[in-house]
Amino acid sequence: DAGVIQSPRHEVTEMGQEVTLRCKPISGHNSLFWYRQTMMRGLELLIYFNNNVPIDDSGMPEDRFSAKMPNASFSTLKIQPSEPRDSAVYFCASTPTGGSYEQYFGPGTRLTVT
Amino acid sequence: KNQVEQSPQSLIILEGKNCTLQCNYTVSPFSNLRWYKQDTGRGPVSLTIMTFSENTKSNGRYTATLDADTKQSSLHITASQLSDSASYICVVRGANQAGTALIFGKGTTLSVSS
């Protein structure tokens, strides 16, 4: 199994631009999580999907952030417009059930907004 | 407020030595506690998961302990190797089923030197 796949691995963009991060979960996993990691705040859960349905998006920082999961094998996290304070590493993780089992993390996308 | 505190923030040890990392939490009600290892530039990888009824769990040279009464956990690394250099993250899950019940510590950065 290839594990959780994220793209791009690195993204550098200018303030105000739209950024789209992509994630392909492990086949057969029905829960997907988006996280953000910074030195100051550590890992933070942004949003959680179960069977493609958003269950809890209370961690999404503001309306500039949106996430979708159109099918079981693909999810996107979009930031529009991006700001320098959005610079972080964004991780996607999947798990066979809704949080009870071990989470498998992708390699992350390092986002830099200048 | 649900919190997870890890100590020390960073640690430097010589190859071959043992070390113990601490995790104190205030999450209640409690479901399980996980330790993750995160190598630089990569996503976290699960080391152990312990439920309320488990006091200790081992994974090779890694041994985690849990005292649910005092709300403390430790991760002991035996005979450290250079490859153990990483960040170790403690994650506590509350007993409700929502994804946001996952509370993350900020991690302990371990450096093993030769």
Short mmCIF file of C-alpha atoms in Angstrom, two decimals:
data_model
loop_
_atom_site.label_atom_id
_atom_site.label_comp_id
_atom_site.label_asym_id
_atom_site.label_seq_id
_atom_site.Cartn_x
_atom_site.Cartn_y
_atom_site.Cartn_z
CA ASP A 1 0.00 0.00 0.00
CA ALA A 2 1.33 3.46 -0.87
CA GLY A 3 0.02 5.02 2.31
CA VAL A 4 -1.64 8.41 2.49
CA ILE A 5 -0.60 10.54 -0.49
CA GLN A 6 -0.45 14.32 -0.34
CA SER A 7 0.35 16.86 -3.01
CA PRO A 8 2.10 19.10 -3.50
CA ARG A 9 4.88 18.40 -0.99
CA HIS A 10 5.93 22.04 -1.01
CA GLU A 11 3.99 25.14 -1.99
CA VAL A 12 5.21 28.71 -2.04
CA THR A 13 2.68 31.38 -2.88
CA GLU A 14 2.09 35.07 -2.49
CA MET A 15 -0.35 36.56 -0.03
CA GLY A 16 -3.84 36.77 -1.49
CA GLN A 17 -3.49 33.78 -3.80
CA GLU A 18 -5.64 30.67 -3.63
CA VAL A 19 -3.97 27.50 -2.41
CA THR A 20 -5.32 23.97 -2.86
CA LEU A 21 -3.85 21.02 -1.00
CA ARG A 22 -4.74 17.47 -2.02
CA CYS A 23 -4.97 14.17 -0.21
CA LYS A 24 -5.58 10.57 -1.20
CA PRO A 25 -6.34 8.40 1.84
CA ILE A 26 -5.43 4.75 2.22
CA SER A 27 -7.84 2.58 0.28
CA GLY A 28 -10.56 1.18 2.53
CA HIS A 29 -10.19 3.85 5.20
CA ASN A 30 -13.42 5.72 5.72
CA SER A 31 -12.26 8.56 7.97
CA LEU A 32 -10.03 11.42 6.91
CA PHE A 33 -8.48 14.18 8.97
CA TRP A 34 -6.75 17.44 8.02
CA TYR A 35 -4.18 18.85 10.45
CA ARG A 36 -1.97 21.92 10.58
CA GLN A 37 1.40 21.92 12.35
CA THR A 38 3.45 24.93 13.43
CA MET A 39 6.31 25.32 15.86
CA MET A 40 4.23 27.56 18.10
CA ARG A 41 1.02 25.56 18.25
CA GLY A 42 2.06 22.02 17.39
CA LEU A 43 -0.47 19.79 15.61
CA GLU A 44 -4.01 21.13 15.33
CA LEU A 45 -7.00 19.25 13.94
CA LEU A 46 -8.77 21.34 11.28
CA ILE A 47 -11.57 19.11 10.02
CA TYR A 48 -12.66 15.48 10.11
CA PHE A 49 -14.66 13.48 7.52
CA ASN A 50 -16.39 10.16 8.02
CA ASN A 51 -17.66 8.38 4.90
CA ASN A 52 -16.99 11.56 2.88
CA VAL A 53 -19.21 13.66 5.16
CA PRO A 54 -17.70 16.49 7.24
CA ILE A 55 -18.34 15.60 10.87
CA ASP A 56 -16.61 18.42 12.70
CA ASP A 57 -15.03 21.51 11.19
CA SER A 58 -14.74 23.50 14.39
CA GLY A 59 -10.96 23.51 14.03
CA MET A 60 -11.06 25.39 10.73
CA PRO A 61 -9.55 28.77 11.62
CA GLU A 62 -11.84 31.00 9.54
CA ASP A 63 -13.94 31.27 6.42
CA ARG A 64 -10.85 31.49 4.23
CA PHE A 65 -10.41 27.75 4.80
CA SER A 66 -12.63 25.14 3.18
CA ALA A 67 -12.38 21.39 2.73
CA LYS A 68 -14.17 18.92 0.52
CA MET A 69 -14.24 15.17 0.08
CA PRO A 70 -16.11 14.44 -3.16
CA ASN A 71 -15.40 10.70 -2.94
CA ALA A 72 -13.74 8.11 -0.73
CA SER A 73 -10.37 8.46 -2.42
CA PHE A 74 -9.84 12.21 -2.60
CA SER A 75 -10.00 15.30 -0.43
CA THR A 76 -8.94 18.93 -0.82
CA LEU A 77 -8.15 21.71 1.60
CA LYS A 78 -8.44 25.17 0.08
CA ILE A 79 -7.26 28.50 1.43
CA GLN A 80 -8.60 31.61 -0.29
CA PRO A 81 -7.16 34.18 0.08
CA SER A 82 -3.95 32.96 1.67
CA GLU A 83 -2.09 34.98 4.32
CA PRO A 84 1.47 34.74 5.70
CA ARG A 85 0.14 33.38 9.01
CA ASP A 86 -1.17 30.34 7.11
CA SER A 87 2.42 29.20 6.59
CA ALA A 88 2.67 25.75 8.18
CA VAL A 89 2.88 22.06 7.37
CA TYR A 90 -0.52 20.59 6.55
CA PHE A 91 -1.03 16.88 7.18
CA CYS A 92 -3.75 14.55 6.02
CA ALA A 93 -4.43 11.33 7.94
CA SER A 94 -6.82 8.44 7.43
CA THR A 95 -8.15 5.72 9.67
CA PRO A 96 -10.41 2.70 9.20
CA THR A 97 -13.08 4.08 11.59
CA GLY A 98 -13.95 7.39 13.18
CA GLY A 99 -10.95 7.97 15.42
CA SER A 100 -10.91 4.73 17.40
CA TYR A 101 -8.09 3.22 15.42
CA GLU A 102 -4.57 4.30 14.68
CA GLN A 103 -4.28 7.24 12.31
CA TYR A 104 -1.98 6.98 9.33
CA PHE A 105 -0.44 10.30 8.38
CA GLY A 106 0.69 11.47 4.97
CA PRO A 107 4.07 13.15 4.41
CA GLY A 108 2.56 16.63 4.67
CA THR A 109 2.53 19.73 2.50
CA ARG A 110 4.83 22.56 3.56
CA LEU A 111 3.07 25.82 2.72
CA THR A 112 4.89 29.13 2.66
CA VAL A 113 2.90 32.30 2.05
CA THR A 114 5.04 35.36 1.36
CA LYS B 1 -9.90 22.87 29.80
CA ASN B 2 -8.60 19.70 28.12
CA GLN B 3 -4.82 19.89 27.86
CA VAL B 4 -1.82 17.69 27.19
CA GLU B 5 1.55 18.82 28.54
CA GLN B 6 4.80 17.15 27.58
CA SER B 7 8.20 17.38 29.21
CA PRO B 8 10.97 18.00 28.65
CA GLN B 9 10.56 20.22 25.60
CA SER B 10 13.86 18.91 24.27
CA LEU B 11 16.43 16.33 25.28
CA ILE B 12 19.93 15.38 24.19
CA ILE B 13 21.36 11.98 25.07
CA LEU B 14 24.28 9.80 24.03
CA GLU B 15 23.73 6.79 21.83
CA GLY B 16 23.11 3.67 23.89
CA LYS B 17 21.62 5.52 26.85
CA ASN B 18 18.02 5.21 28.06
CA CYS B 19 15.59 8.09 28.40
CA THR B 20 12.05 8.77 29.57
CA LEU B 21 9.61 11.30 28.16
CA GLN B 22 6.64 12.54 30.17
CA CYS B 23 3.05 13.36 29.27
CA ASN B 24 0.50 14.83 31.69
CA TYR B 25 -3.08 15.38 30.62
CA THR B 26 -6.30 16.84 31.93
CA VAL B 27 -8.59 15.34 29.28
CA SER B 28 -11.75 13.93 30.82
CA PRO B 29 -13.49 11.66 30.20
CA PHE B 30 -10.59 9.67 28.78
CA SER B 31 -10.66 7.10 25.98
CA ASN B 32 -7.09 6.37 24.93
CA LEU B 33 -3.60 7.77 24.80
CA ARG B 34 -1.22 7.51 21.87
CA TRP B 35 2.46 8.16 21.41
CA TYR B 36 3.68 9.16 17.96
CA LYS B 37 7.20 9.49 16.58
CA GLN B 38 7.73 12.22 13.99
CA ASP B 39 10.97 12.29 12.03
CA THR B 40 12.02 15.64 10.60
CA GLY B 41 10.10 16.40 7.42
CA ARG B 42 7.73 13.48 7.76
CA GLY B 43 4.30 12.74 9.18
CA PRO B 44 3.83 11.24 12.66
CA VAL B 45 3.94 7.46 12.98
CA SER B 46 2.13 5.66 15.77
CA LEU B 47 4.26 3.90 18.40
CA THR B 48 1.66 2.81 20.96
CA ILE B 49 -2.02 3.19 21.79
CA MET B 50 -3.27 2.53 25.32
CA THR B 51 -6.81 2.46 26.65
CA PHE B 52 -7.96 3.25 30.17
CA SER B 53 -7.39 -0.30 31.40
CA GLU B 54 -3.83 -0.69 30.09
CA ASN B 55 -0.86 0.22 32.27
CA THR B 56 1.99 -0.56 29.91
CA LYS B 57 2.59 -1.34 26.27
CA SER B 58 5.81 -2.06 24.44
CA ASN B 59 6.90 -1.67 20.85
CA GLY B 60 10.46 -2.90 20.51
CA ARG B 61 12.73 -0.59 22.47
CA TYR B 62 9.82 1.74 23.22
CA THR B 63 7.73 1.17 26.36
CA ALA B 64 4.79 3.37 27.25
CA THR B 65 3.17 3.47 30.67
CA LEU B 66 -0.13 4.94 31.71
CA ASP B 67 -1.50 5.92 35.12
CA ALA B 68 -5.11 6.91 34.50
CA ASP B 69 -5.58 7.91 38.14
CA THR B 70 -2.87 10.56 38.08
CA LYS B 71 -3.39 11.26 34.37
CA GLN B 72 0.24 10.66 33.53
CA SER B 73 2.00 8.70 30.82
CA SER B 74 5.64 8.10 30.03
CA LEU B 75 7.54 6.81 27.03
CA HIS B 76 10.76 4.98 27.87
CA ILE B 77 13.36 4.41 25.18
CA THR B 78 15.93 1.74 25.87
CA ALA B 79 19.42 1.61 24.39
CA SER B 80 18.85 4.67 22.22
CA GLN B 81 20.00 4.74 18.61
CA LEU B 82 20.79 7.64 16.31
CA SER B 83 17.57 6.87 14.43
CA ASP B 84 15.58 7.65 17.58
CA SER B 85 16.29 11.34 17.00
CA ALA B 86 12.83 12.75 16.36
CA SER B 87 9.91 14.54 17.93
CA TYR B 88 7.68 12.42 20.18
CA ILE B 89 4.07 13.51 20.43
CA CYS B 90 1.55 12.46 23.07
CA VAL B 91 -2.09 12.49 21.96
CA VAL B 92 -5.07 11.94 24.23
CA ARG B 93 -8.55 11.10 22.99
CA GLY B 94 -11.59 12.00 25.01
CA ALA B 95 -14.36 9.48 25.48
CA ASN B 96 -16.82 11.16 23.12
CA GLN B 97 -16.75 10.02 19.52
CA ALA B 98 -15.99 13.32 17.82
CA GLY B 99 -12.71 13.77 16.03
CA THR B 100 -12.01 16.98 17.91
CA ALA B 101 -11.70 14.93 21.11
CA LEU B 102 -8.07 14.37 20.06
CA ILE B 103 -5.86 16.65 22.15
CA PHE B 104 -2.23 16.92 21.05
CA GLY B 105 0.84 17.72 23.11
CA LYS B 106 3.48 19.94 21.54
CA GLY B 107 6.02 17.16 21.59
CA THR B 108 9.47 16.43 22.98
CA THR B 109 12.38 16.78 20.59
CA LEU B 110 14.94 14.05 21.21
CA SER B 111 18.46 14.24 19.83
CA VAL B 112 20.67 11.17 20.10
CA SER B 113 24.36 11.84 19.53
CA SER B 114 27.25 9.48 18.96
#
